[in-house]
PDB file of C-alpha atoms in Angstrom:
ATOM      1  CA  MET A 209      -8.395 -17.740  39.489  1.00  0.00           C
ATOM      2  CA  LEU A 210      -5.141 -19.460  38.087  1.00  0.00           C
ATOM      3  CA  LEU A 211      -6.602 -19.470  34.411  1.00  0.00           C
ATOM      4  CA  ALA A 212      -7.313 -15.976  34.600  1.00  0.00           C
ATOM      5  CA  ARG A 213      -3.858 -15.208  35.707  1.00  0.00           C
ATOM      6  CA  VAL A 214      -2.548 -17.644  32.965  1.00  0.00           C
ATOM      7  CA  ARG A 215      -4.635 -15.497  30.402  1.00  0.00           C
ATOM      8  CA  LEU A 216      -3.215 -12.461  31.611  1.00  0.00           C
ATOM      9  CA  LEU A 217       0.105 -13.888  31.296  1.00  0.00           C
ATOM     10  CA  VAL A 218      -0.352 -15.128  27.675  1.00  0.00           C
ATOM     11  CA  ALA A 219      -1.976 -11.460  26.808  1.00  0.00           C
ATOM     12  CA  VAL A 220       1.075  -9.708  28.385  1.00  0.00           C
ATOM     13  CA  ALA A 221       3.353 -12.008  26.905  1.00  0.00           C
ATOM     14  CA  TRP A 222       2.229 -11.581  23.213  1.00  0.00           C
ATOM     15  CA  ALA A 223       1.851  -7.462  23.615  1.00  0.00           C
ATOM     16  CA  GLY A 224       5.146  -7.418  25.073  1.00  0.00           C
ATOM     17  CA  SER A 225       6.970  -9.324  22.251  1.00  0.00           C
ATOM     18  CA  LEU A 226       5.205  -7.248  19.781  1.00  0.00           C
ATOM     19  CA  TRP A 227       6.458  -4.361  21.116  1.00  0.00           C
ATOM     20  CA  THR A 228       9.793  -5.353  22.040  1.00  0.00           C
ATOM     21  CA  VAL A 229      10.583  -6.866  18.461  1.00  0.00           C
ATOM     22  CA  GLY A 230       8.904  -4.166  16.407  1.00  0.00           C
ATOM     23  CA  TYR A 231      10.011  -0.950  18.551  1.00  0.00           C
ATOM     24  CA  LEU A 232      13.098  -2.001  20.216  1.00  0.00           C
ATOM     25  CA  VAL A 233      14.827  -4.973  18.323  1.00  0.00           C
ATOM     26  CA  ALA A 234      14.355  -4.123  14.586  1.00  0.00           C
ATOM     27  CA  PRO A 235      15.375  -0.261  15.084  1.00  0.00           C
ATOM     28  CA  THR A 236      18.344  -1.148  17.103  1.00  0.00           C
ATOM     29  CA  LEU A 237      19.595  -3.744  14.218  1.00  0.00           C
ATOM     30  CA  PHE A 238      19.148  -0.852  11.539  1.00  0.00           C
ATOM     31  CA  ALA A 239      20.845   1.649  13.819  1.00  0.00           C
ATOM     32  CA  THR A 240      23.629  -0.457  14.930  1.00  0.00           C
ATOM     33  CA  LEU A 241      24.740  -2.683  12.144  1.00  0.00           C
ATOM     34  CA  PRO A 242      26.702  -1.083   9.297  1.00  0.00           C
ATOM     35  CA  ASP A 243      25.199  -3.789   6.980  1.00  0.00           C
ATOM     36  CA  ARG A 244      21.620  -2.892   6.222  1.00  0.00           C
ATOM     37  CA  ALA A 245      21.217  -6.252   4.424  1.00  0.00           C
ATOM     38  CA  LEU A 246      22.421  -8.050   7.596  1.00  0.00           C
ATOM     39  CA  ALA A 247      20.129  -6.135   9.735  1.00  0.00           C
ATOM     40  CA  GLY A 248      17.060  -6.830   7.248  1.00  0.00           C
ATOM     41  CA  THR A 249      17.906 -10.389   7.617  1.00  0.00           C
ATOM     42  CA  LEU A 250      18.095 -10.570  11.432  1.00  0.00           C
ATOM     43  CA  ALA A 251      15.074  -8.304  11.429  1.00  0.00           C
ATOM     44  CA  GLY A 252      13.364 -10.618   9.254  1.00  0.00           C
ATOM     45  CA  ALA A 253      14.022 -13.566  11.546  1.00  0.00           C
ATOM     46  CA  MET A 254      13.009 -11.716  14.549  1.00  0.00           C
ATOM     47  CA  PHE A 255       9.617 -10.867  12.940  1.00  0.00           C
ATOM     48  CA  HIS A 256       9.225 -14.722  11.651  1.00  0.00           C
ATOM     49  CA  ALA A 257       9.721 -15.847  15.349  1.00  0.00           C
ATOM     50  CA  GLU A 258       7.245 -13.091  16.371  1.00  0.00           C
ATOM     51  CA  ALA A 259       4.549 -14.147  14.030  1.00  0.00           C
ATOM     52  CA  MET A 260       4.928 -17.667  15.152  1.00  0.00           C
ATOM     53  CA  LEU A 261       4.705 -16.523  18.777  1.00  0.00           C
ATOM     54  CA  SER A 262       1.695 -14.432  17.896  1.00  0.00           C
ATOM     55  CA  LEU A 263      -0.174 -17.277  16.266  1.00  0.00           C
ATOM     56  CA  GLY A 264       0.550 -19.601  19.432  1.00  0.00           C
ATOM     57  CA  CYS A 265      -0.739 -16.630  21.828  1.00  0.00           C
ATOM     58  CA  ALA A 266      -3.805 -16.414  19.905  1.00  0.00           C
ATOM     59  CA  LEU A 267      -4.522 -20.078  19.883  1.00  0.00           C
ATOM     60  CA  ALA A 268      -3.828 -20.137  23.542  1.00  0.00           C
ATOM     61  CA  LEU A 269      -6.070 -17.273  24.399  1.00  0.00           C
ATOM     62  CA  LEU A 270      -8.879 -18.672  22.289  1.00  0.00           C
ATOM     63  CA  VAL A 271      -8.911 -21.919  24.314  1.00  0.00           C
ATOM     64  CA  LEU A 272      -8.472 -19.861  27.561  1.00  0.00           C
ATOM     65  CA  LEU A 273     -11.445 -17.650  26.376  1.00  0.00           C
ATOM     66  CA  LYS A 274     -13.606 -20.648  26.033  1.00  0.00           C
ATOM     67  CA  PHE A 275     -12.634 -22.489  29.313  1.00  0.00           C
ATOM     68  CA  ALA A 276     -11.680 -19.819  31.785  1.00  0.00           C
ATOM     69  CA  THR A 277     -14.479 -17.205  31.469  1.00  0.00           C
ATOM     70  CA  PRO A 278     -17.552 -18.700  32.966  1.00  0.00           C
ATOM     71  CA  ASP A 279     -18.134 -15.496  35.112  1.00  0.00           C
ATOM     72  CA  TRP A 280     -17.953 -12.893  32.027  1.00  0.00           C
ATOM     73  CA  THR A 281     -20.856 -11.714  30.150  1.00  0.00           C
ATOM     74  CA  PRO A 282     -21.226 -12.843  26.684  1.00  0.00           C
ATOM     75  CA  ALA A 283     -20.386  -9.247  25.328  1.00  0.00           C
ATOM     76  CA  ARG A 284     -17.086  -9.227  27.127  1.00  0.00           C
ATOM     77  CA  ARG A 285     -16.276 -12.469  25.692  1.00  0.00           C
ATOM     78  CA  ARG A 286     -17.149 -11.560  22.292  1.00  0.00           C
ATOM     79  CA  THR A 287     -15.128  -8.238  22.505  1.00  0.00           C
ATOM     80  CA  MET A 288     -11.980 -10.496  23.781  1.00  0.00           C
ATOM     81  CA  LEU A 289     -12.491 -12.940  20.901  1.00  0.00           C
ATOM     82  CA  ALA A 290     -12.903 -10.082  18.394  1.00  0.00           C
ATOM     83  CA  LEU A 291      -9.480  -8.591  19.864  1.00  0.00           C
ATOM     84  CA  VAL A 292      -7.728 -11.960  19.592  1.00  0.00           C
ATOM     85  CA  ALA A 293      -9.087 -12.638  16.096  1.00  0.00           C
ATOM     86  CA  ALA A 294      -7.977  -9.179  14.803  1.00  0.00           C
ATOM     87  CA  MET A 295      -4.531  -9.498  16.205  1.00  0.00           C
ATOM     88  CA  ALA A 296      -4.167 -13.032  14.566  1.00  0.00           C
ATOM     89  CA  LEU A 297      -5.594 -11.469  11.379  1.00  0.00           C
ATOM     90  CA  CYS A 298      -2.988  -8.819  11.471  1.00  0.00           C
ATOM     91  CA  THR A 299       0.016 -11.317  11.891  1.00  0.00           C
ATOM     92  CA  VAL A 300      -1.638 -13.543   9.016  1.00  0.00           C
ATOM     93  CA  VAL A 301      -2.197 -10.719   6.572  1.00  0.00           C
ATOM     94  CA  SER A 302       1.507  -9.320   7.201  1.00  0.00           C
ATOM     95  CA  HIS A 303       3.695 -12.383   7.779  1.00  0.00           C
ATOM     96  CA  PHE A 304       1.908 -14.646   5.305  1.00  0.00           C
ATOM     97  CA  GLY A 305       0.565 -11.935   2.731  1.00  0.00           C
ATOM     98  CA  LEU A 306       2.744  -8.928   2.574  1.00  0.00           C
ATOM     99  CA  GLN A 307       6.156 -10.433   3.669  1.00  0.00           C
ATOM    100  CA  PRO A 308       6.620 -13.060   0.994  1.00  0.00           C
ATOM    101  CA  MET A 309       6.086 -10.376  -1.718  1.00  0.00           C
ATOM    102  CA  MET A 310       8.799  -8.337   0.224  1.00  0.00           C
ATOM    103  CA  ALA A 311      11.255 -11.112   0.114  1.00  0.00           C
ATOM    104  CA  GLU A 312      10.490 -11.647  -3.391  1.00  0.00           C
ATOM    105  CA  LEU A 313      11.471  -8.310  -4.212  1.00  0.00           C
ATOM    106  CA  ARG A 314      14.510  -8.408  -2.214  1.00  0.00           C
ATOM    107  CA  ALA A 315      15.575 -11.948  -4.048  1.00  0.00           C
ATOM    108  CA  ALA A 316      15.158 -10.203  -7.311  1.00  0.00           C
ATOM    109  CA  ALA A 317      17.341  -7.554  -6.422  1.00  0.00           C
ATOM    110  CA  GLY A 318      20.731  -7.438  -8.199  1.00  0.00           C
ATOM    111  CA  PRO A 319      24.388  -7.941  -6.693  1.00  0.00           C
ATOM    112  CA  GLY A 320      24.916  -6.166  -3.526  1.00  0.00           C
ATOM    113  CA  GLY A 321      21.071  -5.942  -2.871  1.00  0.00           C
ATOM    114  CA  VAL A 322      20.345  -2.919  -5.270  1.00  0.00           C
ATOM    115  CA  MET A 323      16.728  -2.794  -6.378  1.00  0.00           C
ATOM    116  CA  GLU A 324      15.606  -0.940  -9.531  1.00  0.00           C
ATOM    117  CA  SER A 325      13.327   1.884  -8.856  1.00  0.00           C
ATOM    118  CA  ALA A 326      10.047   0.329  -9.483  1.00  0.00           C
ATOM    119  CA  ALA A 327      10.869  -2.361  -6.917  1.00  0.00           C
ATOM    120  CA  ARG A 328      12.318  -0.010  -4.180  1.00  0.00           C
ATOM    121  CA  SER A 329       8.867   1.931  -4.680  1.00  0.00           C
ATOM    122  CA  ARG A 330       7.000  -1.303  -4.417  1.00  0.00           C
ATOM    123  CA  PHE A 331       8.864  -2.651  -1.414  1.00  0.00           C
ATOM    124  CA  GLY A 332       8.484   0.731   0.372  1.00  0.00           C
ATOM    125  CA  MET A 333       4.787   0.560  -0.147  1.00  0.00           C
ATOM    126  CA  LEU A 334       4.384  -3.102   1.169  1.00  0.00           C
ATOM    127  CA  HIS A 335       6.669  -2.080   4.191  1.00  0.00           C
ATOM    128  CA  GLY A 336       4.482   0.995   4.830  1.00  0.00           C
ATOM    129  CA  ILE A 337       1.427  -1.206   4.775  1.00  0.00           C
ATOM    130  CA  SER A 338       3.279  -3.919   6.913  1.00  0.00           C
ATOM    131  CA  SER A 339       4.235  -1.208   9.345  1.00  0.00           C
ATOM    132  CA  VAL A 340       0.681   0.257   9.840  1.00  0.00           C
ATOM    133  CA  ILE A 341      -0.742  -3.193  10.283  1.00  0.00           C
ATOM    134  CA  TYR A 342       2.046  -3.878  12.832  1.00  0.00           C
ATOM    135  CA  LEU A 343       1.093  -0.329  14.684  1.00  0.00           C
ATOM    136  CA  VAL A 344      -2.811  -1.388  14.669  1.00  0.00           C
ATOM    137  CA  GLN A 345      -1.854  -4.827  16.130  1.00  0.00           C
ATOM    138  CA  SER A 346       0.435  -3.067  19.034  1.00  0.00           C
ATOM    139  CA  PHE A 347      -2.691  -0.926  19.746  1.00  0.00           C
ATOM    140  CA  LEU A 348      -4.938  -3.937  19.796  1.00  0.00           C
ATOM    141  CA  ALA A 349      -2.394  -5.436  22.134  1.00  0.00           C
ATOM    142  CA  GLY A 350      -2.593  -2.745  24.720  1.00  0.00           C
ATOM    143  CA  TRP A 351      -6.403  -2.892  24.341  1.00  0.00           C
ATOM    144  CA  LEU A 352      -6.332  -6.581  25.269  1.00  0.00           C
ATOM    145  CA  ILE A 353      -4.347  -6.283  28.146  1.00  0.00           C
ATOM    146  CA  LEU A 354      -6.744  -3.465  29.411  1.00  0.00           C
ATOM    147  CA  LYS A 355      -9.749  -5.447  28.824  1.00  0.00           C
ATOM    148  CA  GLN A 356      -8.185  -8.555  31.056  1.00  0.00           C
TER     149      GLN A 356
END
């Protein structure tokens, strides 16, 4: 019973942190800070912390699913493992795949952070893909909680 509560707590912490950083903190930074570069830097730091927390929660849930679900059916366990794996994959693709490419484009920008048109277009595309992945991960997080 205690491990089931811990499992739920980890899932809720993961989902809550995703939703808070992505849909409250980051938009608030861009809405309130006059310097968009500073807002981007702070949001990037928050998303990095979120990615590390996501990987930690995924690992914790994998361990808890292995040892704290003896009464679950194999189908339920597979569904939960698939959800955790899909959410972790979203983190890996976005944080370790797309974010470095976006950072490279920002670093290549000239003085004042001004990007050339092609770089701005590519950055926008990468940001859009990253946002869709984050949205998918956010929905998966809700499903993860509901399946507990």
